[in-house]
Coordinates of C-alpha atoms in Angstrom, one line a residue:
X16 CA 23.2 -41.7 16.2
X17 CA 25.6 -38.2 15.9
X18 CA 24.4 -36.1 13.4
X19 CA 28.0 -35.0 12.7
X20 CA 27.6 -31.3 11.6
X21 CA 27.8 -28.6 14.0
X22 CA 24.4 -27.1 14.4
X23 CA 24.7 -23.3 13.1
X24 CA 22.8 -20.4 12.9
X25 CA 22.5 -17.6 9.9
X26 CA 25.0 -15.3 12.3
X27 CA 27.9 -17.7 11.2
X28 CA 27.5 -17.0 7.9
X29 CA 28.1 -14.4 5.0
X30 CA 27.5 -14.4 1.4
X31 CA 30.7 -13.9 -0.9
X32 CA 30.0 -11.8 -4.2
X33 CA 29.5 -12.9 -7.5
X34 CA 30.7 -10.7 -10.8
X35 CA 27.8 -7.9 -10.6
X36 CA 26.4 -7.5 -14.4
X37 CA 24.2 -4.9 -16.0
X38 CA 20.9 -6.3 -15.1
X39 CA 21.9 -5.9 -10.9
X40 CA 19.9 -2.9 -10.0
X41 CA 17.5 -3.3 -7.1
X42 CA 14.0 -1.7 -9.3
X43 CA 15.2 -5.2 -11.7
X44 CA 15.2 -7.4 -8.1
X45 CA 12.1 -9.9 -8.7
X46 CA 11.5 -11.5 -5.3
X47 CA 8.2 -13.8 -6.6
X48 CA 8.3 -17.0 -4.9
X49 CA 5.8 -20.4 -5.1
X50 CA 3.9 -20.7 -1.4
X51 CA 2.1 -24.2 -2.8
X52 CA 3.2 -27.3 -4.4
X53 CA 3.3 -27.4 -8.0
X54 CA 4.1 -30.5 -10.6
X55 CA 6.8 -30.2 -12.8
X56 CA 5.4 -28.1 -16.1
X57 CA 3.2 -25.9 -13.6
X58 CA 3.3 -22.9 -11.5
X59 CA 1.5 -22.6 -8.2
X60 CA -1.6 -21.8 -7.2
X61 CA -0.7 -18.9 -4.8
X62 CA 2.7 -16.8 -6.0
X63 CA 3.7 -14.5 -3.3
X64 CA 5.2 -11.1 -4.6
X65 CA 6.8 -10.6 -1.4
X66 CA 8.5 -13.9 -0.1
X67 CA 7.2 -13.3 3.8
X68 CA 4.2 -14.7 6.2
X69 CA 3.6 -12.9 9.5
X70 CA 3.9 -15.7 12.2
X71 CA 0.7 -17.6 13.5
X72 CA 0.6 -15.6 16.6
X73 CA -2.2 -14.0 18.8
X74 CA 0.4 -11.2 19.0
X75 CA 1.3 -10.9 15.3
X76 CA -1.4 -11.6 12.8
X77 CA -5.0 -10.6 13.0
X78 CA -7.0 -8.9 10.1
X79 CA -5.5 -5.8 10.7
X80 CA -2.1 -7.9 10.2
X81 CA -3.2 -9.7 7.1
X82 CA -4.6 -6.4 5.4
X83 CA -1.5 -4.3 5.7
X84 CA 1.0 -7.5 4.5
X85 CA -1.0 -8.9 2.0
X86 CA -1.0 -4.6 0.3
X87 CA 2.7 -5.3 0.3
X88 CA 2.5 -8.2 -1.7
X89 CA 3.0 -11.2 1.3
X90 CA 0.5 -13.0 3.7
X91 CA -0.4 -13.4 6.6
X92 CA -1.7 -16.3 8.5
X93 CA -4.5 -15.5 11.2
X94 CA -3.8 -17.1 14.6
X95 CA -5.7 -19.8 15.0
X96 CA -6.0 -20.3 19.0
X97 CA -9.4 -18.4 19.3
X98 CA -12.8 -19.6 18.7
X99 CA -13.7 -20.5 15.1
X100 CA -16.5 -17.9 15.1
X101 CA -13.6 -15.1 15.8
X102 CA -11.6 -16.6 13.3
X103 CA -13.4 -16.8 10.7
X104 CA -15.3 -13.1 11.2
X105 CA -11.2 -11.7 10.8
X106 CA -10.5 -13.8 7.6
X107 CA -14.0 -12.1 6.3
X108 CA -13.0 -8.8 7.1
X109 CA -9.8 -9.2 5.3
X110 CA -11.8 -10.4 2.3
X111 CA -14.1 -7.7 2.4
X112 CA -11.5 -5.2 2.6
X113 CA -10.5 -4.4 -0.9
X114 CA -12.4 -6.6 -3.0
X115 CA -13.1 -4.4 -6.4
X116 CA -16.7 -5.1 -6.3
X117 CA -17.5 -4.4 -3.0
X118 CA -20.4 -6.3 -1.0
X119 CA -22.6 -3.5 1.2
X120 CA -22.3 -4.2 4.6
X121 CA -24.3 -0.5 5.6
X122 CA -27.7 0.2 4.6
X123 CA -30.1 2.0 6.1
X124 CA -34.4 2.8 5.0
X125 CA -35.1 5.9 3.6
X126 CA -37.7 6.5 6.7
X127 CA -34.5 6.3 9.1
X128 CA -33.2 9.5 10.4
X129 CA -29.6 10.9 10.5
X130 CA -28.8 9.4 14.1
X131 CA -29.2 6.1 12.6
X132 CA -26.4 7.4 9.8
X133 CA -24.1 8.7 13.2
X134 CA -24.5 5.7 15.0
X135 CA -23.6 3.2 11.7
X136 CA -20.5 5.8 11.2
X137 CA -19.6 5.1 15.0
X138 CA -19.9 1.9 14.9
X139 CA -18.3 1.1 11.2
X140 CA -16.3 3.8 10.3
X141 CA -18.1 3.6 7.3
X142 CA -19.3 7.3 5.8
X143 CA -20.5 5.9 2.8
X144 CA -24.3 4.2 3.2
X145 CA -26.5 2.7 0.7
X146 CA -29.9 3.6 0.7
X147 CA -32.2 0.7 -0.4
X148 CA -36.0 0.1 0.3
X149 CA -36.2 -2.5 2.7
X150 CA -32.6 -1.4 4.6
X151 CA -30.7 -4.9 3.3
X152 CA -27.4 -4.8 1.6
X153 CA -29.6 -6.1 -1.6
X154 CA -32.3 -4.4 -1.7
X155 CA -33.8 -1.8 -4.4
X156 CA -31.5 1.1 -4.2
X157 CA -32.9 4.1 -3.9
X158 CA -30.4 6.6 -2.9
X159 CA -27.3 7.3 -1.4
X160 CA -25.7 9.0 2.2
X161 CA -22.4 10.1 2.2
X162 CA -20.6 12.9 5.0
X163 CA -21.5 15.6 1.8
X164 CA -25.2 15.1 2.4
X165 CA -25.6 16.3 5.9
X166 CA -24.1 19.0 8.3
X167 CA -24.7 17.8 12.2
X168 CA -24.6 21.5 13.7
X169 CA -27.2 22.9 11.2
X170 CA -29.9 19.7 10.8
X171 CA -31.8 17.9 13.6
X172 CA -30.5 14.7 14.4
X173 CA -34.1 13.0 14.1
X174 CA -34.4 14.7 10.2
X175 CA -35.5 11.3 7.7
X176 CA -33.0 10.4 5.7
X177 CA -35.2 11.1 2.5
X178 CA -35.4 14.5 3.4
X179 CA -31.1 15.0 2.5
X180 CA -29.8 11.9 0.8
X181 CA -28.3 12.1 -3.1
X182 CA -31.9 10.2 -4.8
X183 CA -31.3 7.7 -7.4
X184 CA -32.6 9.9 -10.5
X185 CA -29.5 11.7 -9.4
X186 CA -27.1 9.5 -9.1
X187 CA -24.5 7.4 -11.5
X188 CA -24.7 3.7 -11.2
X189 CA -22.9 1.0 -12.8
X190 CA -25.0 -2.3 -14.1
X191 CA -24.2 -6.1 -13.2
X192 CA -21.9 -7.4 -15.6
X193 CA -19.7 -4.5 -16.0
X194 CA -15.8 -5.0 -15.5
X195 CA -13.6 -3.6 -12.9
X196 CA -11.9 -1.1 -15.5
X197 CA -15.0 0.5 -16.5
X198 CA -16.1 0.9 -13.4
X199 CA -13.4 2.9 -12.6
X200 CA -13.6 4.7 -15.7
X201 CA -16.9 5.6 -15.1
X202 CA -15.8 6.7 -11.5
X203 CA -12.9 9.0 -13.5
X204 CA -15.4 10.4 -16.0
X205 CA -17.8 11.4 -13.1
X206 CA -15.3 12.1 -10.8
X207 CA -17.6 10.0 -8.0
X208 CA -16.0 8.6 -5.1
X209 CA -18.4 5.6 -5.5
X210 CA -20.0 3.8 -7.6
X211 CA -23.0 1.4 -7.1
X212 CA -23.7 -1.9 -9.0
X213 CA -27.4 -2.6 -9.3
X214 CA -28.8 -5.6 -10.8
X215 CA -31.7 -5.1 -13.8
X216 CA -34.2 -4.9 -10.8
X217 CA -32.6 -2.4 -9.5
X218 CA -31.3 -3.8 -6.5
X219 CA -27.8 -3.1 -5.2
X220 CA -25.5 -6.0 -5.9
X221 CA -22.0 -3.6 -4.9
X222 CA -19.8 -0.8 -4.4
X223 CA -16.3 0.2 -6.5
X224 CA -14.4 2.6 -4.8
X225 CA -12.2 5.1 -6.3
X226 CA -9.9 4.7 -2.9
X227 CA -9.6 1.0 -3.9
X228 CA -8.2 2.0 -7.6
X229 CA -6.0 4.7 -5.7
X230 CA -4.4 2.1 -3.5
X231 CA -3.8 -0.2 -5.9
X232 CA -1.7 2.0 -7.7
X233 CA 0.0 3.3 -4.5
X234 CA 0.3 -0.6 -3.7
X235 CA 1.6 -2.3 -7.1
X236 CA 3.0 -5.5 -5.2
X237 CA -1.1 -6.6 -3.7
X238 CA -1.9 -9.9 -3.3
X239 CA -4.8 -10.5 -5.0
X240 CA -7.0 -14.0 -5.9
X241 CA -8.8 -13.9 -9.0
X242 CA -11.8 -11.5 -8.0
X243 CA -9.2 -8.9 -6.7
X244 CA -9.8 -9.5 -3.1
X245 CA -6.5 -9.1 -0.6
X246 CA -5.4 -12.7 0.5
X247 CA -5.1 -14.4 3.5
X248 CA -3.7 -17.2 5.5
X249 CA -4.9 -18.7 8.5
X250 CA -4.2 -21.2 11.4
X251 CA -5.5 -24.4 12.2
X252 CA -4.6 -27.2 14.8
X253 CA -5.1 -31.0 14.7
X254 CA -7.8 -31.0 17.5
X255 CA -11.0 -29.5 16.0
X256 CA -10.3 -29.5 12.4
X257 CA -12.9 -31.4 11.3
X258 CA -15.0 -27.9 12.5
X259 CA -12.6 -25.1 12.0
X260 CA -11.8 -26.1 8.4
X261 CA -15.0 -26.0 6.6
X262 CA -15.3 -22.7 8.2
X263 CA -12.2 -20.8 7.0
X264 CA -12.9 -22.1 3.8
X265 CA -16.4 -21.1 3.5
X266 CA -15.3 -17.7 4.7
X267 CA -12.6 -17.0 1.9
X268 CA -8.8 -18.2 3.6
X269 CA -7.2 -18.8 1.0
X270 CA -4.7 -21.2 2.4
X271 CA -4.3 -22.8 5.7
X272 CA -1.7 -23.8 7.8
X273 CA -1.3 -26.5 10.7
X274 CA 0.1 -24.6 13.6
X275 CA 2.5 -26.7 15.3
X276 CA 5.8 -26.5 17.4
X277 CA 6.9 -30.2 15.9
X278 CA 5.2 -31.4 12.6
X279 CA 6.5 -34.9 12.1
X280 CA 4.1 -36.1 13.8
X281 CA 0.9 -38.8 13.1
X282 CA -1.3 -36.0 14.1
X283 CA -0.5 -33.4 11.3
X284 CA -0.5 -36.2 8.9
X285 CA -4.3 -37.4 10.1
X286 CA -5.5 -33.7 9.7
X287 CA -3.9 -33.5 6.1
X288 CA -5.4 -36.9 5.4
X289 CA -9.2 -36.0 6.4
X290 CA -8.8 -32.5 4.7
X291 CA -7.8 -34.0 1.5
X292 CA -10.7 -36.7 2.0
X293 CA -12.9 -34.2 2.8
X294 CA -12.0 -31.0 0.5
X295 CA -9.7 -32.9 -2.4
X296 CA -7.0 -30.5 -3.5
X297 CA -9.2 -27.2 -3.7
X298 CA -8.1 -26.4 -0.2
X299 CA -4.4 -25.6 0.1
X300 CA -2.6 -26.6 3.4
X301 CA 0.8 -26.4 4.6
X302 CA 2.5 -28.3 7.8
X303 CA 5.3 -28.2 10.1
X304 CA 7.2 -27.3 11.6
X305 CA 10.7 -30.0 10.5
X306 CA 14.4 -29.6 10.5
X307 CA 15.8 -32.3 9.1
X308 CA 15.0 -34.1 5.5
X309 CA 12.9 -37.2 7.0
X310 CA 10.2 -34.7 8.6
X311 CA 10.1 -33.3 5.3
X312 CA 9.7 -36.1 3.0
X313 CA 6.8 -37.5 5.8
X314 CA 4.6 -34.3 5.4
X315 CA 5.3 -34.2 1.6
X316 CA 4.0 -37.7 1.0
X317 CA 1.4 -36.7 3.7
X318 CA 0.2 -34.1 1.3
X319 CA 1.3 -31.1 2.3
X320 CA 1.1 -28.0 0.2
X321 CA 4.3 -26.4 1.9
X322 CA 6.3 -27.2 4.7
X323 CA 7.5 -25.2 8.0
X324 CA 11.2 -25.6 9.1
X325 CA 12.6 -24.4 12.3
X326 CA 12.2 -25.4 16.4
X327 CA 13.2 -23.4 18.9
X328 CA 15.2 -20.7 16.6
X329 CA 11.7 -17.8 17.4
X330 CA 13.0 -14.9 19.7
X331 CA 10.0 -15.9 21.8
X332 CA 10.4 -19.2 22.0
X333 CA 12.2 -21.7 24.6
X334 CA 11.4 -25.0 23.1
X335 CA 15.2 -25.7 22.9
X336 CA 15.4 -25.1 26.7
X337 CA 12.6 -26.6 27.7
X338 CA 12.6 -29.8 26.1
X339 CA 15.8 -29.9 24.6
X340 CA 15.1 -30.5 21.0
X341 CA 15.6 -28.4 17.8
X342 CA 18.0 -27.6 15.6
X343 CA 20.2 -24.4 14.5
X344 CA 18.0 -23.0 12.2
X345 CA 20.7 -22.5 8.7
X346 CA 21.8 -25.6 9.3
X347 CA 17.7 -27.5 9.6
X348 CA 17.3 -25.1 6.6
X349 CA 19.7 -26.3 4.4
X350 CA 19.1 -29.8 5.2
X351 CA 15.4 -29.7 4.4
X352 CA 16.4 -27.8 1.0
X353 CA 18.4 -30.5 -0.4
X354 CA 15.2 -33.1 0.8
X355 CA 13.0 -30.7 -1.0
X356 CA 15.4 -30.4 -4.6
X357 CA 16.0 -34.5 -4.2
X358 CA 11.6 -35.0 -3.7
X359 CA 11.5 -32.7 -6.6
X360 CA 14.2 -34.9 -9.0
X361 CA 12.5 -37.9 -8.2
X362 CA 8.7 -37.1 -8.1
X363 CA 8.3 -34.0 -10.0
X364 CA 6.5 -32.6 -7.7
X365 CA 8.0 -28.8 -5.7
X366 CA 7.2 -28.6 -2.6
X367 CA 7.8 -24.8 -1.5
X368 CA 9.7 -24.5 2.1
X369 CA 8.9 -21.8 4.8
X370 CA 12.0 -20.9 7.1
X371 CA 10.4 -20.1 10.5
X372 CA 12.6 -18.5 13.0
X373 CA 16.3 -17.2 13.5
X374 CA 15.8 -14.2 11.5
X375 CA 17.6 -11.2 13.8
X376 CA 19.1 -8.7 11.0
X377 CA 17.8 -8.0 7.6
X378 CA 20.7 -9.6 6.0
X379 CA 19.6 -13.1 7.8
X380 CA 16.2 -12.8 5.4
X381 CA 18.4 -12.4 2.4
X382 CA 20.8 -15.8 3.8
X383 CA 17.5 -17.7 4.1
X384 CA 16.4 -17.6 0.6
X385 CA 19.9 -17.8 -0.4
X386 CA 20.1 -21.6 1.8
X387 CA 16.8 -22.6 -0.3
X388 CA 13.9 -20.8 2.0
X389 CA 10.7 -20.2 -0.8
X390 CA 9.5 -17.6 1.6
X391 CA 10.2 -16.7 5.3
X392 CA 8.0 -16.8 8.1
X393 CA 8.3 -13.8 10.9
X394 CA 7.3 -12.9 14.5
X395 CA 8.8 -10.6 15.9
X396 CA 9.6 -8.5 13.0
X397 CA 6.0 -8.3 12.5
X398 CA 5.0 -7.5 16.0
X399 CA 6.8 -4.6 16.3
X400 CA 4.5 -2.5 14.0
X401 CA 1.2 -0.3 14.0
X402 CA -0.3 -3.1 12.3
X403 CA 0.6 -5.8 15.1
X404 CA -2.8 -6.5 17.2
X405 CA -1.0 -5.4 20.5
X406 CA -0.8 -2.4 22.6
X407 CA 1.5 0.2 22.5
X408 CA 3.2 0.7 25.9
X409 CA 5.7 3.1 27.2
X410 CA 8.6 1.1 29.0
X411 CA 11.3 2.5 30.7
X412 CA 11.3 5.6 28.8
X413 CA 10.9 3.3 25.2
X414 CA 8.1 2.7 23.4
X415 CA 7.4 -0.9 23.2
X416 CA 5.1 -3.3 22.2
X417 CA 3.8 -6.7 23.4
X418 CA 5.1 -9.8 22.1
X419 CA 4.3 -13.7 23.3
X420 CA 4.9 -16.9 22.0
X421 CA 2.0 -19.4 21.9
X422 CA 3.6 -21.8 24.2
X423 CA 2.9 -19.2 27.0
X424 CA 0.6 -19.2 29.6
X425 CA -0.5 -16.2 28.3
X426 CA -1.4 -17.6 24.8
X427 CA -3.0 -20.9 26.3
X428 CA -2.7 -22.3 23.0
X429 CA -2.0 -25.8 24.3
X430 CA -3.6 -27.7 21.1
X431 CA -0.3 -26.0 19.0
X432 CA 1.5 -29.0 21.5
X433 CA -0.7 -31.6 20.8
X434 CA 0.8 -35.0 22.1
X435 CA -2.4 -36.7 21.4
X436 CA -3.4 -36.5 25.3
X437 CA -2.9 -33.2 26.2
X438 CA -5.5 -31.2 28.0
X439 CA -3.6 -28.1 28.7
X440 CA -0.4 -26.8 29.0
X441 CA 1.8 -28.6 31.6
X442 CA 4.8 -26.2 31.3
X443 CA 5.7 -23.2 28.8
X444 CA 8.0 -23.1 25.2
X445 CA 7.1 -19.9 24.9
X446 CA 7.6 -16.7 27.0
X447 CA 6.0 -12.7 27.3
X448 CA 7.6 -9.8 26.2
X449 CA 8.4 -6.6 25.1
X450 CA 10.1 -5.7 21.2
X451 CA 10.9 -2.4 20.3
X452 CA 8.3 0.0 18.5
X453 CA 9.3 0.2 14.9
X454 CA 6.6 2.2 13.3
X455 CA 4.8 1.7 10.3
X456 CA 4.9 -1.8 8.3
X457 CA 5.2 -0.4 5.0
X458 CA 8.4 2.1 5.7
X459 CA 10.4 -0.8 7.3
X460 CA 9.3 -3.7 4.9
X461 CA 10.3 -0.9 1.9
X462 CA 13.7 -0.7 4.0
X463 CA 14.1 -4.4 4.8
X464 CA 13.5 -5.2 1.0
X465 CA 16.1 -2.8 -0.2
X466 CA 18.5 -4.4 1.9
X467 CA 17.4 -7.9 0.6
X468 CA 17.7 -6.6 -3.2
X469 CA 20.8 -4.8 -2.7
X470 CA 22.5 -8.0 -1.6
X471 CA 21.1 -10.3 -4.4
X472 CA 22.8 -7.8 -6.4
X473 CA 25.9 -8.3 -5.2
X474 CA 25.8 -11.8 -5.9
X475 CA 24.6 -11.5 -9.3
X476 CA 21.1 -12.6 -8.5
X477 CA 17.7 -10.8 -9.7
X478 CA 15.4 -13.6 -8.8
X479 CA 15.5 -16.2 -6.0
X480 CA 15.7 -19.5 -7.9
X481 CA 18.8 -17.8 -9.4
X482 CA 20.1 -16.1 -5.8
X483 CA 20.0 -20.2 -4.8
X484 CA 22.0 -21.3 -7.2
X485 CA 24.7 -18.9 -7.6
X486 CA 24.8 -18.1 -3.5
X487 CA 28.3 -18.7 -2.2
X488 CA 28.2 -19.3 1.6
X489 CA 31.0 -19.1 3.9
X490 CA 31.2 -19.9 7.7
X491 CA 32.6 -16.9 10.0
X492 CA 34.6 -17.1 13.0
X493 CA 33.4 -15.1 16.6
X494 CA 36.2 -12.7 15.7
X495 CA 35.1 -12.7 11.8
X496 CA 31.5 -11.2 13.5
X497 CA 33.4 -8.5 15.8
X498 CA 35.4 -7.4 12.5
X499 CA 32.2 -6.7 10.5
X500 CA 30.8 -3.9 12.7
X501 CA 31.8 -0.4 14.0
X502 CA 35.1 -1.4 15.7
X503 CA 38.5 0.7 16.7
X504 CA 36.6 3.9 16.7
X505 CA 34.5 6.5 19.1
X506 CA 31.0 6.5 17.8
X507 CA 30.3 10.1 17.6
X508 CA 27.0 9.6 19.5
X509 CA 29.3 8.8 22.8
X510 CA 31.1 11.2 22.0
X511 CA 33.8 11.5 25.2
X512 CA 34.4 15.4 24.8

C-alpha cells in the first residue's frame, strides 16, 4: 500500500488570519493544555500551563532541567537511560526543591563545631541548618544556624555550635497543622527568612521559606501537585520496568513516560499492561512514539495516558536514514489528530497528543498546536540553555553546547530500541553534536511564548482548543518560503561600503 499524501513538514506551511476581535491581546493568550486522558465530563489529572516537555534526553533533561521548566509552567521528563538509583535521587531533588513545607535535609548537634556547618555549606549549598538534639532532620529542635550567626575570619573554626547559633527561646516557629498562607504571614510579620514547623513534641517536621513565596510570585505559571511541590516527568523503557517503576513512583514522578524511537509495538503495550495490573490508574503513563492513526488507536486501547507522535523528524536524530522509516512530522501529526478527535466521538474518552520533533522556528510550535498537538515535546530547543545538563564549550570562536541523540554510541541507550532481542546497539539513529548557546531558559521561553501568543492572535484564538478549530492552514511553495524572509535587499550587517 501508497499512502497517497505527500509526507510534509511544518516548513510548508503557514497559518492564514482570522478577523482579530477585542479579546486578541497576548496577556488574554491562555495556553493550558490536558497532558493525561480524561472522560468526557472531566478534566485531567495533570494541566500543563505551558504546553511543552523537555525531550527524554541525557543531554536535555535532568533535575536541574525539570526545576527550571516546571517554574515556567511545563515539564520535564528525566532521561531514563541511567541507573534507577540515579534516576530516582534527580526526581527527588526536584521534589524537594520548592515544596512549601519543606523537609530538612541539613542538621547538625548542638556539640558540632562550625567546620561541620562549612563543610555541609560546601557540600549542599545550603546556609540555612537546623539544629535538633540528636542531628536528624526530625529531631527536637533546638536552635537554628544561618550565614548571620557566624563570621569565619573572627571565630575558630573548631567553636561548638551552641556557643553562636539563634536558641529556640529565641526563635519564631510555626506548629504542625498550620497552612501555607500563614506561614508565610507569619514569615512577613517577623520579617524571617525561615520558618520552622515543629510537631507538639517539639521536633522539627519542616521549613517555609520566604524565597519560596518570592518565587512563586516571580513564577505565576509553576507547576504545582496538590502539596505545592514543582512537578516532574520521567523516562522509562520496556526492559526493567517491573524495577524502575515502583521506584519513580515511590520517589514523587508524577507521570511517566515509555521512551521509545517506535511505540506500536507489543512491547510498549506489555509495559502499560503490567503497570496498570500492578499500579491501577494512580500512575499516569504515556507511550510512543506513532505517526499514523492505527499506532494511535493501539496504545490508546493499550491504556495509554498520552501518546508521542513523530520518527525521525528530531535535529539529532537519523532514524529516517538509517532504517528508512518515519514520517514528515505535520503531516504524522495531523493524521494522529483526527484518530485522536474520532477515539474521542466514539469512546468518550481524550487522549492528549505530544508532537515530538520537527520544531526548527518558534512559529513551527505555534503550527503544531494549531494541527491538534496538546503539548510539544523539545530537544534541542532545550539543550541549548544554562539549564541543559551539558557543558558549555567554546567552538570555533562560538559558544556551544553539547547535544546527542539516544540512539548514539554516546548515549548507549540501546533498551530506547528494543526489538525484543536486543543486547546493545548494533548501529546508531542518533548522532553527537554541537547547538548554539542560547542563554537563560526563562528569557527565551518568555520570547518563544510571545511569538506563540502573538500568532494565535492573529487568528482569532485565545486558547488552544479554539486556535484548532479556527486554524486555517495552507501549503507553501519553495519560492513561497524564499518570499517570506529578508530578500532584494543589503542587510546592513554586510554592509558592502
Amino acid at each position: 500500500m501508497i499512502v497517497p499524501e505527500l509526507s510534509r513538514t511544518f516548513s510548508e506551511y503557514l497559518l492564514i488570519p482570522n478577523l482579530t476581535d477585542e479579546r486578541c491581546v497576548p496577556s488574554g493568550v491562555d495556553l493550558s493544555s490536558p497532558l493525561t486522558r480524561f472522560s468526557d465530563g472531566e478534566t485531567s489529572r495533570i494541566t500543563l500551563n505551558t504546553p511543552l516537555l523537555s525531550a527524554i534526553m541525557q543531554s536535555v533533561s535532568d533535575d536541574g532541567m525539570a526545576i527550571a521548566l516546571a517554574r515556567e509552567g511545563g515539564l520535564a521528563f528525566i532521561f531514563g537511560s541511567q541507573s534507577i538509583e540515579s534516576q530516582t535521587k534527580m526526581v527527588r531533588r526536584v521534589k524537594k526543591y520548592k515544596a512549601g513545607f519543606v523537609p530538612s535535609d541539613s542538621n547538625l548537634r548542638p556539640d558540632q563545631r562550625l567546620s561541620d556547618v562549612l563543610a555541609i555549606k560546601a557540600k549542599t549549598g545550603h546556609s540555612t541548618l537546623p539544629i535538633t538534639a540528636d542531628g536528624t532532620p526530625t529531631g527536637k529542635l533546638v536552635g537554628i544556624v544561618t550565614s548571620r550567626d557566624y563570621r569565619i575570619s573572627r571565630m575558630d573554626i573548631d567553636t561548638r555550635i551552641d556557643t553562636f547559633m539563634t536558641k529556640l527561646e529565641d526563635m519564631v516557629i510555626g506548629q504542625e497543622g498550620i497552612t501555607l498562607s500563614e506561614a508565610n504571614d507569619i514569615i512577613w510579620d517577623h520579617k524571617l527568612n525561615q520558618l520552622p514547623i515543629v510537631d507538639d513534641r517539639g521536633h522539627l517536621v519542616s521549613l517555609v521559606f520566604r524565597k519560596d513565596y518570592d518565587e512563586h510570585k516571580s513564577n505565576p505559571r509553576e507547576l504545582l501537585d496538590t502539596r505545592k511541590r514543582l512537578m516532574t516527568g520521567a523516562g522509562i523503557n520496556t526492559r526493567d520496568y517491573t524495577d524502575r517503576v515502583p521506584a519513580l513512583v515511590e520517589a514523587g514522578a508524577d507521570v511517566l513516560c515509555i521512551d521509545s524511537s517506535d511505540g506500536y509495538s507489543v512491547w510498549q503495550q506489555k509495559t502499560l499492561a503490567w503497570i496498570r495490573d500492578a499500579c491501577g490508574e494512580d500512575v499516569l503513563v504515556g507511550a510512543g512514539n506513532v505517526v499514523d492513526a492505527e499506532g494511535f488507536s493501539y496504545l490508546a486501547d493499550a491504556g495509554a495516558d498520552f501518546i508521542k507522535v513523530g520518527i525521525g523528524g528530531g535535529s539529532i536524530c537519523i532514524t529516517r536514514e538509517q532504517k528508512g522509516i518515519g514520517r514528515g512530522q505535520a503531516s504524522a501529526l495531523l493524521d494522529v489528530a483526527r484518530a485522536r478527535d474520532k477515539y474521542y466521538e466514539e469512546k468518550g474518552i481524550y487522549i492528549p497528543i505530544c508532537s515530538d520533533g520537527g520544531i526548527v522556528l518558534d512559529y513551527h510550535m505555534t503550527l503544531a498546536l494549531a494541527m491538534g498537538a496538546d503539548h510539544l515535546m523539545l530537544g534541542r530547543y532545550f539543550a541549548r540553555f544554562d539549564e541543559s545538563p551539558t557543558r558549555r564549550l567554546l567552538v570555533n570562536g562560538q559558544y556551544v553546547k553539547e547535544y546527542w541523540g539516544e540512539g548514539s554510541n554516546r548515549a548507549r541507550n540501546w533498551q530506547r530500541y528494543d526489538s525484543g532481542e536486543s543486547t546493545g546497539l548494533h548501529f546508531e539513529e542518533g548522532v553527537d553534536a554541537y547547538v548554539p548557546y542560547a542563554g537563560s531558559l526563562k528569557d527565551n521561553l518568555d520570547a518563544s511564548l510571545s511569538k506563540v501568543k502573538a500568532t494565535m492572535c492573529s487568528t482569532g484564538a485565545v486558547t488552544l482548543p479554539e486556535l484548532r478549530e479556527k486554524a486555517r492552514l495552507t501549503v507553501i511553495s519553495p519560492t513561497s518560503i524564499v518570499e517570506g524572509g529578508a530578500h532584494d535587499v543589503f542587510s546592513k550587517q554586510n554592509d558592502p561600503r
